[in-house]
Amino acid sequence: MFYQIAAPYLTKNEKKYILEAIDNNWISSKSENVSRFENKFARYVKTKYAISTDNGTNALHLALLALNIKENDEVIVPCLTFAATINAVLYTGAIPIIVDIKKENWCISPEKIRKAISPKTKAIIPVHVYGQPCDMDSIMEIASEYGINVVEDCAEAQGAEYNGKKVGTFGIIGCFSFYVNKVITTGEGGMCVTDDKKIAEKISILKNHGMNPKKKYWHDYIGYNYRMTNLQASFGLAQLEKIDEILKKRKKIEKFYIENLSDSSFFIPQSQNIEKTKKITWLVSFLLKPKKLNRDKFIKKLYEMKIETRPFFYPLSRMNIYRKFVDGVYPIADNISKSGISFPTNLNLTQLDYRDIVSKIKSVAKYLAA
Ligand SMILES: *Cc1c(COP(=O)(O)O)cnc(C)c1O
């Protein structure tokens, strides 16, 4: 048995809704299920509008375009995130400003944001990384003080809350991904959410070739084709129906790891109860006590034992293609990145599988540390 780190959790309705879509002969982006999925998603996060996209990266790109971000503008991003966050900024021609994270939540540091602000700063992209909400009070306070827009990258934090509100509802726009390893999936897919009617309209136009919604084949912008299809939306509807169940199951898996690994002297669990936040479980993640265990050897050995794990993202600052946006050092991102590991968080595995995984994790750790 190979324990895959993540896999989509499918039940009856994914197939049912997709087959209905095929039977009805609606398979492209022009369809009822796309707007149905958007409306239900908006209701779930409690925003006025939700606009679906073909993936999460393009949701971020559209958000920045809708805010008119362009060459010579600056956009602040965290050092520890998936590359799509910074790439979306680069697509617009704007300059990403990489800032360090906080040790407590692995998310962008509000103090470092403040230091990175210049007259050219047009937006901040806090990333709720590994399911953990950022310090939204401080970030929104800084943003409003300087009149800067906030675009939340919620790709890894569907359903997470801050102050009792879902992430994605603090900034002017929230962006989600439905890639296959995210909390709910459409295979590939994404969503922008907002309460701002004008922004919602602009995103809808830009994702649909920049075409004027009232005058077909008349283009007001150089647009894109970033649309979600009816097949993806049908799948998404089935997933969204059970998001609460999915989150509960994921949380239970995380709890099991924490209960079984925290008495060991090798592992530090991700913070679970930071003030005001309700994190969700994306991939169950721990830091290794670095002097005791070599992370990369640990991953390799676990893989040999048929347990797939993953290292944390590399700090953006360490990659050559982003080197020119580096300003200073990023000691916290460096440290977290080096010692972080995510364990199987796969709803298709059984309780027995998780017992097996945890016992192997413990024995490999002991073996390597000896
Ligand atoms: C997955 C992810 C994205 C990109 O989403 P895609 O749907 O794969 O394009 C963006 N940001 C973060 C933090 C992610 O984890």
mmCIF file of C-alpha atoms and ligand atoms in Angstrom:
data_model
loop_
_atom_site.group_PDB
_atom_site.id
_atom_site.type_symbol
_atom_site.label_atom_id
_atom_site.label_comp_id
_atom_site.label_asym_id
_atom_site.label_seq_id
_atom_site.Cartn_x
_atom_site.Cartn_y
_atom_site.Cartn_z
ATOM 1 C CA MET A 1 0.000 0.000 0.000
ATOM 2 C CA PHE A 2 1.366 3.365 -1.031
ATOM 3 C CA TYR A 3 0.093 6.208 1.123
ATOM 4 C CA GLN A 4 -0.524 9.135 -1.197
ATOM 5 C CA ILE A 5 -0.219 12.530 0.506
ATOM 6 C CA ALA A 6 -3.476 13.842 -0.939
ATOM 7 C CA ALA A 7 -6.268 12.670 -3.199
ATOM 8 C CA PRO A 8 -9.693 14.001 -4.104
ATOM 9 C CA TYR A 9 -12.547 12.774 -1.946
ATOM 10 C CA LEU A 10 -15.285 11.680 -4.303
ATOM 11 C CA THR A 11 -18.742 10.417 -3.471
ATOM 12 C CA LYS A 12 -21.842 9.867 -5.621
ATOM 13 C CA ASN A 13 -22.732 13.329 -6.763
ATOM 14 C CA GLU A 14 -19.560 14.260 -8.637
ATOM 15 C CA LYS A 15 -20.358 11.537 -11.159
ATOM 16 C CA LYS A 16 -24.075 12.237 -11.116
ATOM 17 C CA TYR A 17 -23.751 15.956 -11.846
ATOM 18 C CA ILE A 18 -21.079 15.457 -14.509
ATOM 19 C CA LEU A 19 -23.214 12.827 -16.256
ATOM 20 C CA GLU A 20 -26.192 15.179 -16.114
ATOM 21 C CA ALA A 21 -24.061 17.864 -17.723
ATOM 22 C CA ILE A 22 -23.044 15.480 -20.485
ATOM 23 C CA ASP A 23 -26.607 14.252 -20.960
ATOM 24 C CA ASN A 24 -27.765 17.856 -21.261
ATOM 25 C CA ASN A 25 -24.978 18.547 -23.743
ATOM 26 C CA TRP A 26 -23.641 21.495 -21.722
ATOM 27 C CA ILE A 27 -19.917 21.066 -21.362
ATOM 28 C CA SER A 28 -18.316 24.467 -21.951
ATOM 29 C CA SER A 29 -18.315 27.547 -19.757
ATOM 30 C CA LYS A 30 -21.713 28.686 -20.960
ATOM 31 C CA SER A 31 -23.954 26.911 -18.504
ATOM 32 C CA GLU A 32 -26.223 27.010 -15.531
ATOM 33 C CA ASN A 33 -23.970 25.080 -13.214
ATOM 34 C CA VAL A 34 -21.193 27.644 -13.462
ATOM 35 C CA SER A 35 -23.419 30.385 -12.055
ATOM 36 C CA ARG A 36 -24.972 27.937 -9.609
ATOM 37 C CA PHE A 37 -21.520 27.046 -8.286
ATOM 38 C CA GLU A 38 -20.556 30.728 -8.095
ATOM 39 C CA ASN A 39 -23.730 31.627 -6.189
ATOM 40 C CA LYS A 40 -23.318 28.772 -3.750
ATOM 41 C CA PHE A 41 -19.678 29.605 -3.182
ATOM 42 C CA ALA A 42 -20.542 33.270 -2.560
ATOM 43 C CA ARG A 43 -23.150 32.161 -0.050
ATOM 44 C CA TYR A 44 -20.614 29.868 1.622
ATOM 45 C CA VAL A 45 -17.962 32.543 2.189
ATOM 46 C CA LYS A 46 -20.625 35.269 2.605
ATOM 47 C CA THR A 47 -19.664 37.676 -0.130
ATOM 48 C CA LYS A 48 -21.993 39.353 -2.627
ATOM 49 C CA TYR A 49 -20.166 38.047 -5.681
ATOM 50 C CA ALA A 50 -18.106 35.049 -6.715
ATOM 51 C CA ILE A 51 -16.564 34.745 -10.180
ATOM 52 C CA SER A 52 -15.217 31.366 -11.229
ATOM 53 C CA THR A 53 -11.970 30.946 -13.152
ATOM 54 C CA ASP A 54 -10.014 28.153 -14.811
ATOM 55 C CA ASN A 55 -7.509 27.976 -11.936
ATOM 56 C CA GLY A 56 -6.343 29.772 -8.810
ATOM 57 C CA THR A 57 -3.334 31.412 -10.418
ATOM 58 C CA ASN A 58 -5.554 33.154 -12.940
ATOM 59 C CA ALA A 59 -7.959 34.164 -10.175
ATOM 60 C CA LEU A 60 -5.014 36.077 -8.654
ATOM 61 C CA HIS A 61 -4.037 37.507 -12.031
ATOM 62 C CA LEU A 62 -7.605 38.740 -12.652
ATOM 63 C CA ALA A 63 -7.812 40.249 -9.168
ATOM 64 C CA LEU A 64 -4.669 42.303 -9.790
ATOM 65 C CA LEU A 65 -5.851 43.335 -13.268
ATOM 66 C CA ALA A 66 -9.235 44.386 -11.888
ATOM 67 C CA LEU A 67 -7.370 46.683 -9.481
ATOM 68 C CA ASN A 68 -5.534 48.133 -12.474
ATOM 69 C CA ILE A 69 -2.149 46.977 -11.237
ATOM 70 C CA LYS A 70 0.487 47.437 -13.887
ATOM 71 C CA GLU A 71 4.130 48.134 -14.657
ATOM 72 C CA ASN A 72 6.066 50.053 -11.997
ATOM 73 C CA ASP A 73 3.453 49.358 -9.347
ATOM 74 C CA GLU A 74 4.613 47.363 -6.356
ATOM 75 C CA VAL A 75 2.790 44.439 -4.783
ATOM 76 C CA ILE A 76 3.834 42.943 -1.441
ATOM 77 C CA VAL A 77 3.942 39.145 -1.176
ATOM 78 C CA PRO A 78 5.160 36.747 1.532
ATOM 79 C CA CYS A 79 8.434 34.875 1.129
ATOM 80 C CA LEU A 80 6.841 31.509 1.986
ATOM 81 C CA THR A 81 4.129 30.651 -0.522
ATOM 82 C CA PHE A 82 3.514 28.699 -3.684
ATOM 83 C CA ALA A 83 5.109 30.445 -6.668
ATOM 84 C CA ALA A 84 1.729 31.247 -8.249
ATOM 85 C CA THR A 85 1.327 34.162 -5.825
ATOM 86 C CA ILE A 86 4.398 36.009 -7.075
ATOM 87 C CA ASN A 87 3.958 34.873 -10.686
ATOM 88 C CA ALA A 88 0.512 36.487 -10.858
ATOM 89 C CA VAL A 89 2.125 39.776 -9.846
ATOM 90 C CA LEU A 90 4.788 39.369 -12.523
ATOM 91 C CA TYR A 91 2.162 38.694 -15.232
ATOM 92 C CA THR A 92 0.853 42.243 -14.685
ATOM 93 C CA GLY A 93 4.318 43.765 -15.103
ATOM 94 C CA ALA A 94 4.262 45.003 -11.500
ATOM 95 C CA ILE A 95 7.201 44.554 -9.142
ATOM 96 C CA PRO A 96 6.721 42.012 -6.361
ATOM 97 C CA ILE A 97 8.184 42.992 -3.006
ATOM 98 C CA ILE A 98 9.016 39.894 -0.998
ATOM 99 C CA VAL A 99 8.702 40.165 2.782
ATOM 100 C CA ASP A 100 9.399 37.725 5.587
ATOM 101 C CA ILE A 101 6.848 35.746 7.566
ATOM 102 C CA LYS A 102 6.094 35.302 11.270
ATOM 103 C CA LYS A 103 7.299 32.361 13.288
ATOM 104 C CA GLU A 104 3.942 31.881 15.033
ATOM 105 C CA ASN A 105 1.682 31.425 12.009
ATOM 106 C CA TRP A 106 4.097 31.040 9.050
ATOM 107 C CA CYS A 107 2.143 33.885 7.392
ATOM 108 C CA ILE A 108 3.280 37.293 6.149
ATOM 109 C CA SER A 109 4.515 39.616 8.902
ATOM 110 C CA PRO A 110 2.488 42.840 9.303
ATOM 111 C CA GLU A 111 5.558 44.638 10.648
ATOM 112 C CA LYS A 112 7.586 43.657 7.622
ATOM 113 C CA ILE A 113 4.725 44.783 5.368
ATOM 114 C CA ARG A 114 4.836 48.207 6.971
ATOM 115 C CA LYS A 115 8.576 48.455 6.335
ATOM 116 C CA ALA A 116 8.172 47.399 2.694
ATOM 117 C CA ILE A 117 5.560 50.012 1.793
ATOM 118 C CA SER A 118 6.642 52.699 -0.663
ATOM 119 C CA PRO A 119 4.732 55.337 -2.653
ATOM 120 C CA LYS A 120 4.521 52.746 -5.445
ATOM 121 C CA THR A 121 2.821 50.050 -3.331
ATOM 122 C CA LYS A 122 -0.579 49.259 -4.810
ATOM 123 C CA ALA A 123 -1.506 45.969 -3.193
ATOM 124 C CA ILE A 124 -0.668 43.421 -0.521
ATOM 125 C CA ILE A 125 -1.296 39.707 -1.056
ATOM 126 C CA PRO A 126 -1.496 37.963 2.312
ATOM 127 C CA VAL A 127 -1.431 34.195 1.795
ATOM 128 C CA HIS A 128 -3.285 32.050 4.345
ATOM 129 C CA VAL A 129 -0.606 29.452 3.987
ATOM 130 C CA TYR A 130 -1.105 25.825 5.102
ATOM 131 C CA GLY A 131 -4.686 26.630 6.134
ATOM 132 C CA GLN A 132 -3.676 29.279 8.694
ATOM 133 C CA PRO A 133 -5.330 32.717 8.534
ATOM 134 C CA CYS A 134 -2.977 35.721 8.443
ATOM 135 C CA ASP A 135 -3.187 38.540 11.015
ATOM 136 C CA MET A 136 -6.000 40.219 9.134
ATOM 137 C CA ASP A 137 -6.696 42.973 11.694
ATOM 138 C CA SER A 138 -3.149 44.310 11.503
ATOM 139 C CA ILE A 139 -2.881 43.852 7.748
ATOM 140 C CA MET A 140 -6.181 45.638 7.037
ATOM 141 C CA GLU A 141 -5.225 48.425 9.422
ATOM 142 C CA ILE A 142 -1.911 49.035 7.621
ATOM 143 C CA ALA A 143 -3.622 48.783 4.224
ATOM 144 C CA SER A 144 -6.259 51.347 5.090
ATOM 145 C CA GLU A 145 -3.701 53.663 6.676
ATOM 146 C CA TYR A 146 -1.828 53.799 3.356
ATOM 147 C CA GLY A 147 -4.808 53.368 1.020
ATOM 148 C CA ILE A 148 -3.524 50.072 -0.361
ATOM 149 C CA ASN A 149 -5.712 47.232 -1.643
ATOM 150 C CA VAL A 150 -5.554 43.761 -0.142
ATOM 151 C CA VAL A 151 -6.020 40.640 -2.270
ATOM 152 C CA GLU A 152 -6.182 37.491 -0.153
ATOM 153 C CA ASP A 153 -4.678 34.282 -1.491
ATOM 154 C CA CYS A 154 -6.982 31.678 0.076
ATOM 155 C CA ALA A 155 -5.901 28.760 -2.108
ATOM 156 C CA GLU A 156 -4.876 26.674 0.891
ATOM 157 C CA ALA A 157 -7.485 27.885 3.355
ATOM 158 C CA GLN A 158 -11.003 27.267 2.071
ATOM 159 C CA GLY A 159 -13.316 27.675 5.050
ATOM 160 C CA ALA A 160 -10.750 29.118 7.456
ATOM 161 C CA GLU A 161 -11.968 31.990 9.629
ATOM 162 C CA TYR A 162 -10.652 35.081 11.326
ATOM 163 C CA ASN A 163 -12.821 36.883 13.882
ATOM 164 C CA GLY A 164 -15.715 34.641 12.898
ATOM 165 C CA LYS A 165 -15.522 35.660 9.224
ATOM 166 C CA LYS A 166 -14.340 33.463 6.382
ATOM 167 C CA VAL A 167 -10.975 34.290 4.845
ATOM 168 C CA GLY A 168 -11.367 35.930 1.461
ATOM 169 C CA THR A 169 -13.825 38.496 2.828
ATOM 170 C CA PHE A 170 -11.328 40.904 4.394
ATOM 171 C CA GLY A 171 -9.510 42.223 1.354
ATOM 172 C CA ILE A 172 -11.236 43.837 -1.608
ATOM 173 C CA ILE A 173 -10.878 40.485 -3.421
ATOM 174 C CA GLY A 174 -10.292 36.938 -2.177
ATOM 175 C CA CYS A 175 -8.866 34.280 -4.497
ATOM 176 C CA PHE A 176 -9.362 30.536 -4.225
ATOM 177 C CA SER A 177 -7.981 27.482 -6.017
ATOM 178 C CA PHE A 178 -9.756 24.197 -6.701
ATOM 179 C CA TYR A 179 -6.667 22.307 -7.780
ATOM 180 C CA VAL A 180 -6.870 18.622 -6.982
ATOM 181 C CA ASN A 181 -4.924 18.780 -3.712
ATOM 182 C CA LYS A 182 -6.916 21.685 -2.246
ATOM 183 C CA VAL A 183 -9.764 21.296 0.277
ATOM 184 C CA ILE A 184 -12.452 21.050 -2.380
ATOM 185 C CA THR A 185 -11.520 20.541 -5.994
ATOM 186 C CA THR A 186 -12.775 20.814 -9.542
ATOM 187 C CA GLY A 187 -9.646 19.131 -10.935
ATOM 188 C CA GLU A 188 -8.413 22.552 -11.994
ATOM 189 C CA GLY A 189 -10.330 25.693 -11.116
ATOM 190 C CA GLY A 190 -10.453 28.890 -9.127
ATOM 191 C CA MET A 191 -12.686 31.645 -7.785
ATOM 192 C CA CYS A 192 -12.543 35.367 -7.021
ATOM 193 C CA VAL A 193 -14.889 36.662 -4.330
ATOM 194 C CA THR A 194 -15.743 40.288 -3.605
ATOM 195 C CA ASP A 195 -18.469 42.579 -2.296
ATOM 196 C CA ASP A 196 -17.634 45.255 -4.851
ATOM 197 C CA LYS A 197 -19.999 45.241 -7.834
ATOM 198 C CA LYS A 198 -17.675 47.148 -10.175
ATOM 199 C CA ILE A 199 -14.759 44.847 -9.431
ATOM 200 C CA ALA A 200 -16.933 41.772 -9.895
ATOM 201 C CA GLU A 201 -18.027 43.065 -13.289
ATOM 202 C CA LYS A 202 -14.506 43.870 -14.363
ATOM 203 C CA ILE A 203 -13.238 40.421 -13.387
ATOM 204 C CA SER A 204 -16.124 38.805 -15.320
ATOM 205 C CA ILE A 205 -15.335 40.857 -18.419
ATOM 206 C CA LEU A 206 -11.577 40.273 -18.280
ATOM 207 C CA LYS A 207 -11.935 36.516 -17.894
ATOM 208 C CA ASN A 208 -14.224 36.453 -20.926
ATOM 209 C CA HIS A 209 -11.932 37.994 -23.586
ATOM 210 C CA GLY A 210 -12.606 41.536 -22.381
ATOM 211 C CA MET A 211 -15.919 41.396 -24.209
ATOM 212 C CA ASN A 212 -18.587 43.989 -23.492
ATOM 213 C CA PRO A 213 -21.418 42.095 -21.723
ATOM 214 C CA LYS A 214 -24.076 44.219 -23.466
ATOM 215 C CA LYS A 215 -22.506 44.268 -26.918
ATOM 216 C CA LYS A 216 -21.301 40.892 -28.135
ATOM 217 C CA TYR A 217 -17.962 40.781 -29.982
ATOM 218 C CA TRP A 218 -17.182 44.323 -28.908
ATOM 219 C CA HIS A 219 -14.053 44.328 -26.762
ATOM 220 C CA ASP A 220 -13.288 47.074 -24.272
ATOM 221 C CA TYR A 221 -10.182 45.426 -22.836
ATOM 222 C CA ILE A 222 -7.495 43.049 -23.991
ATOM 223 C CA GLY A 223 -9.033 40.177 -22.113
ATOM 224 C CA TYR A 224 -8.280 36.542 -21.410
ATOM 225 C CA ASN A 225 -10.036 33.244 -21.580
ATOM 226 C CA TYR A 226 -9.884 32.218 -17.934
ATOM 227 C CA ARG A 227 -13.312 30.580 -17.764
ATOM 228 C CA MET A 228 -14.391 27.523 -15.782
ATOM 229 C CA THR A 229 -16.359 24.878 -17.650
ATOM 230 C CA ASN A 230 -19.736 23.397 -16.775
ATOM 231 C CA LEU A 231 -18.050 20.050 -16.137
ATOM 232 C CA GLN A 232 -15.734 21.598 -13.567
ATOM 233 C CA ALA A 233 -18.587 23.544 -11.962
ATOM 234 C CA SER A 234 -20.775 20.424 -11.802
ATOM 235 C CA PHE A 235 -17.969 18.632 -10.017
ATOM 236 C CA GLY A 236 -17.480 21.658 -7.751
ATOM 237 C CA LEU A 237 -21.159 21.688 -6.755
ATOM 238 C CA ALA A 238 -20.851 18.119 -5.510
ATOM 239 C CA GLN A 239 -17.699 19.013 -3.584
ATOM 240 C CA LEU A 240 -19.120 22.188 -2.064
ATOM 241 C CA GLU A 241 -22.151 20.255 -0.735
ATOM 242 C CA LYS A 242 -19.838 18.383 1.605
ATOM 243 C CA ILE A 243 -17.198 20.997 2.427
ATOM 244 C CA ASP A 244 -18.133 20.967 6.128
ATOM 245 C CA GLU A 245 -17.818 17.198 6.236
ATOM 246 C CA ILE A 246 -14.483 17.357 4.395
ATOM 247 C CA LEU A 247 -13.122 19.967 6.805
ATOM 248 C CA LYS A 248 -14.265 17.903 9.791
ATOM 249 C CA LYS A 249 -12.581 14.773 8.470
ATOM 250 C CA ARG A 250 -9.378 16.660 7.729
ATOM 251 C CA LYS A 251 -9.377 18.152 11.217
ATOM 252 C CA LYS A 252 -9.798 14.697 12.722
ATOM 253 C CA ILE A 253 -6.783 13.419 10.803
ATOM 254 C CA GLU A 254 -4.697 16.359 12.020
ATOM 255 C CA LYS A 255 -5.811 15.760 15.588
ATOM 256 C CA PHE A 256 -4.711 12.142 15.338
ATOM 257 C CA TYR A 257 -1.233 13.116 14.152
ATOM 258 C CA ILE A 258 -0.879 15.745 16.866
ATOM 259 C CA GLU A 259 -1.999 13.370 19.619
ATOM 260 C CA ASN A 260 0.418 10.737 18.449
ATOM 261 C CA LEU A 261 3.432 12.811 17.495
ATOM 262 C CA SER A 262 3.607 15.628 19.993
ATOM 263 C CA ASP A 263 4.939 13.462 22.808
ATOM 264 C CA SER A 264 7.866 12.655 20.554
ATOM 265 C CA SER A 265 10.765 15.058 20.791
ATOM 266 C CA PHE A 266 11.124 15.416 17.016
ATOM 267 C CA PHE A 267 8.001 17.250 15.939
ATOM 268 C CA ILE A 268 6.478 20.671 16.482
ATOM 269 C CA PRO A 269 2.852 20.885 15.310
ATOM 270 C CA GLN A 270 1.468 23.863 13.413
ATOM 271 C CA SER A 271 -0.164 26.381 15.784
ATOM 272 C CA GLN A 272 -3.799 25.465 16.208
ATOM 273 C CA ASN A 273 -5.401 28.156 18.325
ATOM 274 C CA ILE A 274 -3.948 31.531 17.532
ATOM 275 C CA GLU A 275 -6.132 34.348 18.842
ATOM 276 C CA LYS A 276 -9.140 35.163 16.620
ATOM 277 C CA THR A 277 -8.278 32.490 14.089
ATOM 278 C CA LYS A 278 -9.936 29.256 13.093
ATOM 279 C CA LYS A 279 -7.449 27.471 10.895
ATOM 280 C CA ILE A 280 -8.472 24.605 8.691
ATOM 281 C CA THR A 281 -6.471 21.494 7.904
ATOM 282 C CA TRP A 282 -5.031 21.625 4.419
ATOM 283 C CA LEU A 283 -2.010 19.347 4.614
ATOM 284 C CA VAL A 284 -1.159 18.291 8.147
ATOM 285 C CA SER A 285 2.127 20.071 8.733
ATOM 286 C CA PHE A 286 4.852 19.904 11.339
ATOM 287 C CA LEU A 287 8.257 21.427 11.870
ATOM 288 C CA LEU A 288 11.070 19.049 12.631
ATOM 289 C CA LYS A 289 13.462 19.936 15.386
ATOM 290 C CA PRO A 290 16.334 20.505 12.991
ATOM 291 C CA LYS A 291 19.217 19.422 15.195
ATOM 292 C CA LYS A 292 17.607 16.040 15.679
ATOM 293 C CA LEU A 293 16.382 15.092 12.235
ATOM 294 C CA ASN A 294 17.511 15.841 8.713
ATOM 295 C CA ARG A 295 14.290 16.706 6.923
ATOM 296 C CA ASP A 296 15.269 15.583 3.444
ATOM 297 C CA LYS A 297 16.644 12.238 4.620
ATOM 298 C CA PHE A 298 13.476 11.766 6.631
ATOM 299 C CA ILE A 299 11.300 12.381 3.554
ATOM 300 C CA LYS A 300 13.382 9.975 1.481
ATOM 301 C CA LYS A 301 13.233 7.216 4.063
ATOM 302 C CA LEU A 302 9.472 7.624 4.502
ATOM 303 C CA TYR A 303 9.048 7.406 0.764
ATOM 304 C CA GLU A 304 10.943 4.124 0.745
ATOM 305 C CA MET A 305 8.408 2.961 3.306
ATOM 306 C CA LYS A 306 5.643 3.993 0.912
ATOM 307 C CA ILE A 307 4.619 7.132 2.764
ATOM 308 C CA GLU A 308 4.459 10.211 0.573
ATOM 309 C CA THR A 309 5.225 13.465 2.376
ATOM 310 C CA ARG A 310 6.328 16.860 1.141
ATOM 311 C CA PRO A 311 8.786 19.492 2.181
ATOM 312 C CA PHE A 312 7.544 23.052 2.653
ATOM 313 C CA PHE A 313 7.790 25.554 -0.177
ATOM 314 C CA TYR A 314 11.251 26.949 -0.819
ATOM 315 C CA PRO A 315 11.497 30.607 0.174
ATOM 316 C CA LEU A 316 10.838 32.693 -2.957
ATOM 317 C CA SER A 317 13.999 34.631 -2.118
ATOM 318 C CA ARG A 318 16.139 31.519 -2.667
ATOM 319 C CA MET A 319 15.133 30.956 -6.270
ATOM 320 C CA ASN A 320 17.219 32.587 -8.988
ATOM 321 C CA ILE A 321 14.266 33.805 -11.041
ATOM 322 C CA TYR A 322 13.019 35.913 -8.105
ATOM 323 C CA ARG A 323 16.454 36.997 -6.846
ATOM 324 C CA LYS A 324 16.089 40.518 -8.178
ATOM 325 C CA PHE A 325 13.062 41.149 -5.973
ATOM 326 C CA VAL A 326 14.951 40.203 -2.865
ATOM 327 C CA ASP A 327 15.542 42.963 -0.397
ATOM 328 C CA GLY A 328 17.496 41.885 2.645
ATOM 329 C CA VAL A 329 17.250 38.562 4.407
ATOM 330 C CA TYR A 330 14.380 36.269 5.301
ATOM 331 C CA PRO A 331 15.548 34.311 8.314
ATOM 332 C CA ILE A 332 12.127 33.131 9.415
ATOM 333 C CA ALA A 333 11.009 31.908 6.003
ATOM 334 C CA ASP A 334 14.402 30.197 5.651
ATOM 335 C CA ASN A 335 13.990 28.400 8.958
ATOM 336 C CA ILE A 336 10.392 27.337 8.556
ATOM 337 C CA SER A 337 10.984 26.243 4.978
ATOM 338 C CA LYS A 338 13.979 24.117 5.928
ATOM 339 C CA SER A 339 12.292 22.250 8.750
ATOM 340 C CA GLY A 340 8.700 21.961 7.517
ATOM 341 C CA ILE A 341 7.082 18.741 6.386
ATOM 342 C CA SER A 342 3.538 17.817 5.413
ATOM 343 C CA PHE A 343 2.161 14.334 6.065
ATOM 344 C CA PRO A 344 -0.553 12.381 4.229
ATOM 345 C CA THR A 345 -3.868 14.186 4.569
ATOM 346 C CA ASN A 346 -5.910 11.950 2.372
ATOM 347 C CA LEU A 347 -9.562 11.287 3.120
ATOM 348 C CA ASN A 348 -9.476 7.973 1.294
ATOM 349 C CA LEU A 349 -7.146 6.423 3.860
ATOM 350 C CA THR A 350 -8.598 4.594 6.869
ATOM 351 C CA GLN A 351 -7.999 4.978 10.585
ATOM 352 C CA LEU A 352 -5.898 1.822 10.377
ATOM 353 C CA ASP A 353 -3.788 3.387 7.621
ATOM 354 C CA TYR A 354 -3.168 6.445 9.786
ATOM 355 C CA ARG A 355 -2.111 4.249 12.703
ATOM 356 C CA ASP A 356 0.351 2.551 10.393
ATOM 357 C CA ILE A 357 1.613 5.884 9.028
ATOM 358 C CA VAL A 358 2.111 7.396 12.464
ATOM 359 C CA SER A 359 3.919 4.348 13.789
ATOM 360 C CA LYS A 360 6.248 4.327 10.770
ATOM 361 C CA ILE A 361 6.880 8.060 11.101
ATOM 362 C CA LYS A 362 7.899 7.530 14.719
ATOM 363 C CA SER A 363 10.153 4.598 14.027
ATOM 364 C CA VAL A 364 11.874 6.254 11.054
ATOM 365 C CA ALA A 365 12.486 9.372 13.154
ATOM 366 C CA LYS A 366 14.042 7.270 15.930
ATOM 367 C CA TYR A 367 16.117 5.310 13.451
ATOM 368 C CA LEU A 368 17.490 8.421 11.723
ATOM 369 C CA ALA A 369 18.201 10.247 14.967
ATOM 370 C CA ALA A 370 20.089 7.335 16.471
HETATM 371 C C1 LIG B 1 -2.464 26.188 -5.222
HETATM 372 C C2 LIG B 1 -2.076 27.572 -4.960
HETATM 373 C C3 LIG B 1 -2.257 28.593 -5.907
HETATM 374 C C4 LIG B 1 -2.578 28.350 -7.348
HETATM 375 O O1 LIG B 1 -3.675 27.651 -7.651
HETATM 376 P P1 LIG B 1 -3.790 26.838 -9.030
HETATM 377 O O2 LIG B 1 -5.254 26.527 -9.039
HETATM 378 O O3 LIG B 1 -2.937 25.624 -8.916
HETATM 379 O O4 LIG B 1 -3.407 27.725 -10.150
HETATM 380 C C5 LIG B 1 -1.993 29.904 -5.539
HETATM 381 N N1 LIG B 1 -1.514 30.201 -4.311
HETATM 382 C C6 LIG B 1 -1.304 29.258 -3.392
HETATM 383 C C7 LIG B 1 -0.787 29.667 -2.057
HETATM 384 C C8 LIG B 1 -1.544 27.905 -3.683
HETATM 385 O O5 LIG B 1 -1.301 26.968 -2.758
#
